[in-house]
Structure formats: C-alpha cells, structure tokens
Coordinates of C-alpha atoms (C1' of nucleotides) in Angstrom, one line a residue:
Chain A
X1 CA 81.0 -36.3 24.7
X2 CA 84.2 -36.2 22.2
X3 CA 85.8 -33.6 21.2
X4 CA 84.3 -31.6 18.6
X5 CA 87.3 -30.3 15.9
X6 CA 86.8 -26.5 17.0
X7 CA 89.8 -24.6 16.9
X8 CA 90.6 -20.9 18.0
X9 CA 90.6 -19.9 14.5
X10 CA 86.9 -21.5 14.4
X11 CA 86.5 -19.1 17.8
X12 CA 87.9 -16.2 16.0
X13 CA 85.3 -16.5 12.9
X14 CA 82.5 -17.1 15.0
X15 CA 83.0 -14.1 17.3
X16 CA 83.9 -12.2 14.0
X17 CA 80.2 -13.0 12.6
X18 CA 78.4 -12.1 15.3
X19 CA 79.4 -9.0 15.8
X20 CA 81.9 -9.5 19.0
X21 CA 85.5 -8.1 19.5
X22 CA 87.6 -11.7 19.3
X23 CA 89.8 -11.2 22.3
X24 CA 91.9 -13.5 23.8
X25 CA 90.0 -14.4 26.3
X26 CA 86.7 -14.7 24.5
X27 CA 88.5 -17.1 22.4
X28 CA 89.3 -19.5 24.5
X29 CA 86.0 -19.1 26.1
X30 CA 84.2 -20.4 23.1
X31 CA 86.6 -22.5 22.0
X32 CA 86.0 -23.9 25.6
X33 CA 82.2 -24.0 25.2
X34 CA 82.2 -25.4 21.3
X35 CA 85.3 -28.1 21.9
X36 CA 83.5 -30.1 24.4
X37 CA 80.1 -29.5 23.5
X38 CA 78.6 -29.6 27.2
X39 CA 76.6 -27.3 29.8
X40 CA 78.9 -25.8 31.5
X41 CA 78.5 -23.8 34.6
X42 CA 81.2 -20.2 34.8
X43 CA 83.5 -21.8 36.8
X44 CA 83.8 -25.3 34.7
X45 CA 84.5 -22.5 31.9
X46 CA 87.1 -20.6 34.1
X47 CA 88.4 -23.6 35.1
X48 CA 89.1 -24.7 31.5
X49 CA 90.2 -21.0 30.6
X50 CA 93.2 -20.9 33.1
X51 CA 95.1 -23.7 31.6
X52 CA 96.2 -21.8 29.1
X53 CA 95.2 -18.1 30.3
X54 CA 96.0 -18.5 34.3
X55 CA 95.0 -14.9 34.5
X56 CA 91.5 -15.0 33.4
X57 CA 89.4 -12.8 36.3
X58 CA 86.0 -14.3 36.9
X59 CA 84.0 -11.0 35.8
X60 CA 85.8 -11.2 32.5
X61 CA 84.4 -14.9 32.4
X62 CA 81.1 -13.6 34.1
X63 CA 80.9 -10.9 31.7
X64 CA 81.7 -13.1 28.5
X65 CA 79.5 -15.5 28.9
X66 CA 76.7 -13.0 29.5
X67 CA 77.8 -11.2 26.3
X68 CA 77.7 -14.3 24.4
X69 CA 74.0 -15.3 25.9
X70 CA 72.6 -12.1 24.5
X71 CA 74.0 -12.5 21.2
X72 CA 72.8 -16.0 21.4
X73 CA 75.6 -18.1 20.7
X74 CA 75.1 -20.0 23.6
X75 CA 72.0 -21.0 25.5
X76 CA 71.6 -19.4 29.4
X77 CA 70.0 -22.7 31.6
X78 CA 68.8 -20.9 34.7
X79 CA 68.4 -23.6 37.3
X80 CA 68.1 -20.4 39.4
X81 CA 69.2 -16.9 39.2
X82 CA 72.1 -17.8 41.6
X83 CA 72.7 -21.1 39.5
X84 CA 73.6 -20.8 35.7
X85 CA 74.7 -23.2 32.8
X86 CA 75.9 -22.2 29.6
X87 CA 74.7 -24.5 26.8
X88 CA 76.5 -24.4 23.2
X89 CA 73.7 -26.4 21.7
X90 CA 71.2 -24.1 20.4
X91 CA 68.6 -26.6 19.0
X92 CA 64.9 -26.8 20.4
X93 CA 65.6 -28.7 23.5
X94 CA 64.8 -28.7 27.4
X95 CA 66.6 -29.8 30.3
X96 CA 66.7 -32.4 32.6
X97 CA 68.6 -30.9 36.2
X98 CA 69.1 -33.7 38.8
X99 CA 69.0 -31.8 42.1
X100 CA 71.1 -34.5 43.8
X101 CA 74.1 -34.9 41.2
X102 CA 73.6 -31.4 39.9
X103 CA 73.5 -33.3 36.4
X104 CA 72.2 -31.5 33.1
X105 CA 70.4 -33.4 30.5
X106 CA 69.3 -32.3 27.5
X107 CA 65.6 -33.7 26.3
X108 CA 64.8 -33.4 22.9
X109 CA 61.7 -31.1 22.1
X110 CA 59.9 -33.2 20.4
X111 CA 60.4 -35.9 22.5
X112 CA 59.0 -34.8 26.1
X113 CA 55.2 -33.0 26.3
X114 CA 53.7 -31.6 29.4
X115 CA 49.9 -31.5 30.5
X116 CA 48.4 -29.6 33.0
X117 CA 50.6 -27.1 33.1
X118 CA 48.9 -23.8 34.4
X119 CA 49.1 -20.2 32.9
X120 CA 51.5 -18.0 34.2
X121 CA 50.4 -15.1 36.7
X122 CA 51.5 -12.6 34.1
X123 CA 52.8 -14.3 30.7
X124 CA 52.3 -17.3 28.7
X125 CA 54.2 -20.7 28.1
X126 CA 54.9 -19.4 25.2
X127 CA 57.0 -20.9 21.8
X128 CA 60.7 -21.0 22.9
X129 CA 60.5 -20.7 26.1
X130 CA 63.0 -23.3 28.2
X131 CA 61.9 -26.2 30.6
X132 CA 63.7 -27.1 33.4
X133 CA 62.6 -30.2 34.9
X134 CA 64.0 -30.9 37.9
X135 CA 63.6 -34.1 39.6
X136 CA 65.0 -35.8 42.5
X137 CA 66.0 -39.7 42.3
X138 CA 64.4 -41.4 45.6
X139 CA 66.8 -41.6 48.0
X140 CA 67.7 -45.0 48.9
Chain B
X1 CA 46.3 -16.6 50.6
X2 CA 44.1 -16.3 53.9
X3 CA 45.6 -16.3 56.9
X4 CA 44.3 -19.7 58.5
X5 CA 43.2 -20.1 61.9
X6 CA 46.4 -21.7 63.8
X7 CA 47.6 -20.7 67.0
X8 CA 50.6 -21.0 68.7
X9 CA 48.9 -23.5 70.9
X10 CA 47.8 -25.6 67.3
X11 CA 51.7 -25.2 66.7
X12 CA 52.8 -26.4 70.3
X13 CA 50.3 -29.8 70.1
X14 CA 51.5 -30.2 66.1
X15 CA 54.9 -30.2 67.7
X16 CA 54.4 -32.7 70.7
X17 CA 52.3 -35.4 68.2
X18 CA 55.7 -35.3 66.4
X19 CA 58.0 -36.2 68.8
X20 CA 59.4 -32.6 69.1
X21 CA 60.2 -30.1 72.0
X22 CA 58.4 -26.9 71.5
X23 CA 60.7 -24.4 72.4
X24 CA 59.6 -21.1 71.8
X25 CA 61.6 -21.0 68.5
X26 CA 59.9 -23.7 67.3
X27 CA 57.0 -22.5 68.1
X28 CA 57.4 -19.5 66.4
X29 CA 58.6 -21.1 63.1
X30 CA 55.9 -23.8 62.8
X31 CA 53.2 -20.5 63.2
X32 CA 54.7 -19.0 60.6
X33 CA 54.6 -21.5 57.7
X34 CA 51.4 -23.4 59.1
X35 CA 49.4 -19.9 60.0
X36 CA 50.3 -19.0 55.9
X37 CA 49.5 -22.0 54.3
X38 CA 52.6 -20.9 51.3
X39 CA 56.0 -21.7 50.3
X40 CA 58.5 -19.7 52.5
X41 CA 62.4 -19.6 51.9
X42 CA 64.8 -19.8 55.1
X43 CA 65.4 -15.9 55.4
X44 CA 61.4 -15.3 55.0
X45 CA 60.6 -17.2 57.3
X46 CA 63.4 -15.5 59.8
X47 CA 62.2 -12.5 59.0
X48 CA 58.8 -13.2 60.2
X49 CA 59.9 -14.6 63.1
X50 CA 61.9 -11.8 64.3
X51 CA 59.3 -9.4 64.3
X52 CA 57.9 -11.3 67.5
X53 CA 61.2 -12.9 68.4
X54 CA 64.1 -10.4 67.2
X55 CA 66.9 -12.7 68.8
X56 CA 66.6 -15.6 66.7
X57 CA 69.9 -16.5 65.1
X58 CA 69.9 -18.6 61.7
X59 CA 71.2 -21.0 62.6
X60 CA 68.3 -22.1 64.4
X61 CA 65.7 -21.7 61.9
X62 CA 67.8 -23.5 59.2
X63 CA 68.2 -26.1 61.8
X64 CA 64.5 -26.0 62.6
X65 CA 63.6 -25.9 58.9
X66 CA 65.4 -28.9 58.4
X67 CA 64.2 -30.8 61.8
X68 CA 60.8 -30.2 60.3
X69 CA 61.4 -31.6 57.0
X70 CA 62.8 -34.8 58.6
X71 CA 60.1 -35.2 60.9
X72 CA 57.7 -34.2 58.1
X73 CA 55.9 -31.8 59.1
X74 CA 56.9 -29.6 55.7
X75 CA 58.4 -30.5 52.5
X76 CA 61.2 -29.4 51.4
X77 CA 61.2 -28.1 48.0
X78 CA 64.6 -27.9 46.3
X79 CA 65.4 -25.7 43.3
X80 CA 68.8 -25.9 43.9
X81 CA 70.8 -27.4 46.7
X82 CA 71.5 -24.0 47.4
X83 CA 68.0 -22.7 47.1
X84 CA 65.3 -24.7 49.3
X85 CA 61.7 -23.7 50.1
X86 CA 59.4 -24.6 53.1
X87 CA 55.9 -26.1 52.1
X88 CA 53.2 -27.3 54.6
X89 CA 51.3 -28.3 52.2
X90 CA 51.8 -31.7 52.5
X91 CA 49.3 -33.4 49.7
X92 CA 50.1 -34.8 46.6
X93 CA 51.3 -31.7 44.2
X94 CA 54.8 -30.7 42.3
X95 CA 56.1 -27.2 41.6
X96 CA 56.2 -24.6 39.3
X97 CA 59.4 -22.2 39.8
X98 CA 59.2 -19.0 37.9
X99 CA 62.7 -18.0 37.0
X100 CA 62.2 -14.5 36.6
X101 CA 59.7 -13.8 39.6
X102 CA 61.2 -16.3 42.0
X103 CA 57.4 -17.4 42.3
X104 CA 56.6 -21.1 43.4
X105 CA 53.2 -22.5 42.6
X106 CA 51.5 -25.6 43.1
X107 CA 50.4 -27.7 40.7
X108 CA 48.6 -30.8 41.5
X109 CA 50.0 -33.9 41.0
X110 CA 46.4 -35.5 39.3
X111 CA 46.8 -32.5 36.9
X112 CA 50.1 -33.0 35.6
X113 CA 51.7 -35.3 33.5
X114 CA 54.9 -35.8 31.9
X115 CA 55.8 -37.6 29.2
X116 CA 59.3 -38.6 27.5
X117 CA 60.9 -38.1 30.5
X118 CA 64.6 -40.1 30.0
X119 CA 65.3 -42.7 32.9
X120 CA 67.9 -41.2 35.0
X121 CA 71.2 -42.4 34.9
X122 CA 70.9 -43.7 38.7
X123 CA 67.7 -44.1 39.5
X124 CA 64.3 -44.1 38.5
X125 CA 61.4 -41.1 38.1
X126 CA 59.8 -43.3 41.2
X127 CA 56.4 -42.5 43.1
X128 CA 56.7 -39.7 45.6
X129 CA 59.4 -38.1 44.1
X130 CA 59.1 -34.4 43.9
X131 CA 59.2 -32.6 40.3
X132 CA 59.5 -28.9 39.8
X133 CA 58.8 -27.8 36.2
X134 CA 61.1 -24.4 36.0
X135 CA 59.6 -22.2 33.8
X136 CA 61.0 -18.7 31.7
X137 CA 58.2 -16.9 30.6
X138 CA 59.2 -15.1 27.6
X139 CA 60.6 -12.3 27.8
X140 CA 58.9 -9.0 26.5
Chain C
dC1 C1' 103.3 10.2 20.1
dC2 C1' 98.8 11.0 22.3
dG3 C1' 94.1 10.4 23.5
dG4 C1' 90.1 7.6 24.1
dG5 C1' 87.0 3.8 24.1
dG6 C1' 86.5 -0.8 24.8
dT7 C1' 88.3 -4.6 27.7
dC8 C1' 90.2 -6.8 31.6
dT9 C1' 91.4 -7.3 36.5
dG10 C1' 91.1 -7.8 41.4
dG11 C1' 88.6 -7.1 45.1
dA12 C1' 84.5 -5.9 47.7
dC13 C1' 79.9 -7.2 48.3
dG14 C1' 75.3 -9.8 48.8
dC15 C1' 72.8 -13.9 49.2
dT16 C1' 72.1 -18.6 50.8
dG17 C1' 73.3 -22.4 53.4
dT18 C1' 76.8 -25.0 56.6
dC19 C1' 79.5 -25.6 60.5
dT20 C1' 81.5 -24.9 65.2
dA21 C1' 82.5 -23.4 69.8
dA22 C1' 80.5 -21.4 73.5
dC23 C1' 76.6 -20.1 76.1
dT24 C1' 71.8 -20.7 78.2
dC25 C1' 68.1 -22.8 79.8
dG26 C1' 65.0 -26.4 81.6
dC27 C1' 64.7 -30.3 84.1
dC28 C1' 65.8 -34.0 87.3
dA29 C1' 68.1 -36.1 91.3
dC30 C1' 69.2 -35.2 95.6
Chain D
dG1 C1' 67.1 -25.1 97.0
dT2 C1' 71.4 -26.8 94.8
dG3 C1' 74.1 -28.9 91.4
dG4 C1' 74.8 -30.7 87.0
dC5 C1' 73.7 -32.6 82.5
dG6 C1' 72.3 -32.3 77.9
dA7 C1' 69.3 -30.3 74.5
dG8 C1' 68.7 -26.1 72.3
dT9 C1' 70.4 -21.7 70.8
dT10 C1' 73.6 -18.1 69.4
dA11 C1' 77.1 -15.4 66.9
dG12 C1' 80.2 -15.6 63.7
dA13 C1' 83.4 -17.8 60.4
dC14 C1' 83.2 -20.0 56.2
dA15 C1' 82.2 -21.6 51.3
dG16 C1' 79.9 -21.3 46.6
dC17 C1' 78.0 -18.4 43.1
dG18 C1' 77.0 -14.3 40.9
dT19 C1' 77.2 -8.8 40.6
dC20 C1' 79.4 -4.5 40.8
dC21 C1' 83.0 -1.0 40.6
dA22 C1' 87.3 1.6 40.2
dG23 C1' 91.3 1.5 38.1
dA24 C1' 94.7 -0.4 34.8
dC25 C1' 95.4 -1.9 30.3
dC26 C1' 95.6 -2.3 25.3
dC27 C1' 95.0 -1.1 20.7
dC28 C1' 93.4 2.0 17.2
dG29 C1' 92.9 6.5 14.9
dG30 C1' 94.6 10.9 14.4

DNA sequence: CCGGGGTCTGGACGCTGTCTAACTCGCCAC
DNA sequence: GTGGCGAGTTAGACAGCGTCCAGACCCCGG
C-alpha cells in the first residue's frame, strides 16, 4: 500500500467539514488512518499516534475512532465486538478476515455474491450492510 | 432447541470409543454440549457445568473443550482467535455470526455458495474448511 | 482574569483465553 | 493394604482488547 499524499493540514480540513473539533490528537489519528490507507486495528493506530504524540491515552484513541465511525469517516469492521478494525476506505466493499493471520481483505461488492444465505431472526440483509467472511486456510 | 435424549452414560461410552478417560469433568462437559445439540462458548458451557459440579476450574473445561476438538468429537468454530465456540454438530454446515446479537446459526453447507471469493495469499479456500459469513443487520 | 464546556489522561475493570505450579486421585505392583 | 507414579484438576497470574470513570487540562467567551 504506498503512501497516500495526506498531510495534517488535509486532517485538519477533513475534521473541519465534518463537523469535528480538529485536535491534535484527532489529527494525527486521521492523518494515520488516510496516509497509509489500511484497516487498522486501535492499537496499530496508537501505535502510529505515539511517534510523534508519545502521550496519546488509549481511550482518547478509543474514543476517536468511535467519534469518527459515527460520523462516518471511517468504516467500523467488527470481526467481533471485542475485535475491531478501522477502515478509511468507504466504497461498497466486504471483507475477507483470515482467522489464522488475522489478515483483512477487502472484496469488491460487485465482485463476490452470496446464495443461500438465511433471513435474520429479527432483521434483513439489507443494502449496506457489511460482510465478513471469515475463512480458515487448511492447516497443513 | 429440544433437549435430546443423552445421558451421562451416552457421554461416558462417547468418551471411551474416542480414546478418552471419562473423568467426571468430562463427563459433565460432553452432557452439556451433546444433551443441547447448539453452539456453546467456553464460559457457557462452565456455567452449566457448575450447577452440578460447582468446583470445576477453567482451566479444565478450556482444556477439555479443546481435547474434544482434537479428538473430534466438536468443532470448533472460530470468530476470532479470541472468541471460539463449541459445535457438536458435526455434519457438513458453515456459520452465520450475528454481530450485534452474538447469535451463531447454521447454515448448511449444500445451501450456500460463495462466489468471487479471492485466493488467499497462503493457501487455498480448500474442502472442509470452515467459513462463517459475519453478518450486521442494519441498524434501526 | 474567570468560568465552563469540551477534551484528554491514567487507571480500574470485565471478558476471553493461556499458562504454570502445586495438589489430588485412581490405578497398579508388590 | 501400602507405596508410588502419572494423568487430571485446580487456583491464580497473566496477556490482549475494549469500556468506563474521575479528575486534570485547555481554550474560548465574557
């Protein structure tokens, strides 16, 4: 994945426009989400965060990410409640989790289609919603 | 899901045929997910086991839970290395995880099909290998 | 300069699963 | 029956991930 040209000003506008308080911290939060343009789990983020910031706590990180999930700047992958990603890519796309490398890929809409599904107990499949395929390689 | 008919004497012989010692733990355990023919997690399935047997430590039912996967007796079904689920159901089938209910359901493996799937970097979507479609139902 | 609201911080907590050291129990030889 | 060995079990420490809370902090308006 290279490097996208994203710089903190970039950050600072896109907070601006959507409404959110450009701190420092969120900053370099979306600048590390929209730079490399990855899933990233919270610590991969906080990780990145402390280069520069080595005083990030994790419920700022936590709590950022969160923030920027409901106003839909980046996409929440829920491999499980206890086991998020943060996706920058907001395009009409599912997910590809390898259990045994903990690997995220992205599969195009379009591209994958899935019969046989059943209904829900108490909701539809409906338009939008996200995929998670998980699959586990055979083991050798 | 009814109750089946399996005693702690079915569990015992199930046990022996498989090469392992029925302790009383064991015992215990294999009622429990056999007698309920669903998915259990670890701490489920400790909690039904301590209403008979309240001294049961985790350790032993995670180690049981996994002696029975080996021995394949129940599959293990993995949403996240972190988060693992007990299934007797041995036949043919993959998963549906609901994200927001934590609900696991079966779907059969004649009934489903994927398509567009990409290879896997290391390996290859082979025969027997376990899927689970993770689902978000919309949110209201 | 002061007050206040939004933000950030560190730490406690809960949940799930792993590991280890010590204990117990059953079984066999004698 | 006695002794001892090894499989099985136990409690508790530990690690990873996410949530919550009380308090500190910062910046703006008045």
């Amino acid at each position: 994945m290279k490097k996208l040209p994203f710089s903190r000003n970039d950050a600072r506008e896109l907070l601006r426009r959507n409404g959110i308080n450009p701190t420092h911290q969120r900053i370099e939060i979306a600048h590390a989400l929209y730079s490399r343009c990855e899933h990233m789990s919270a610590d991969q983020v906080m990780a990145i965060v402390n280069e520069r910031h080595p005083e990030t706590s994790k419920a700022t990180v936590y709590n950022t990410l969160n923030l920027f999930a409901e106003k839909k700047l980046v996409r929440e992958v829920v491999i499980d409640p206890s086991k998020l990603f943060y996706d920058p890519n907001m395009s009409d796309h599912h997910h590809l989790f390898d259990v045994t490398t903990g690997q995220i890929t992205d599969i195009d809409a379009a591209n994958i289609s899935v019969a046989g599904l059943p209904a829900l107990p108490d909701g539809m499949i409906a338009e939008g919603v996200d995929i998670v395929v998980r699959v586990r390689p055979q083991a050798a």
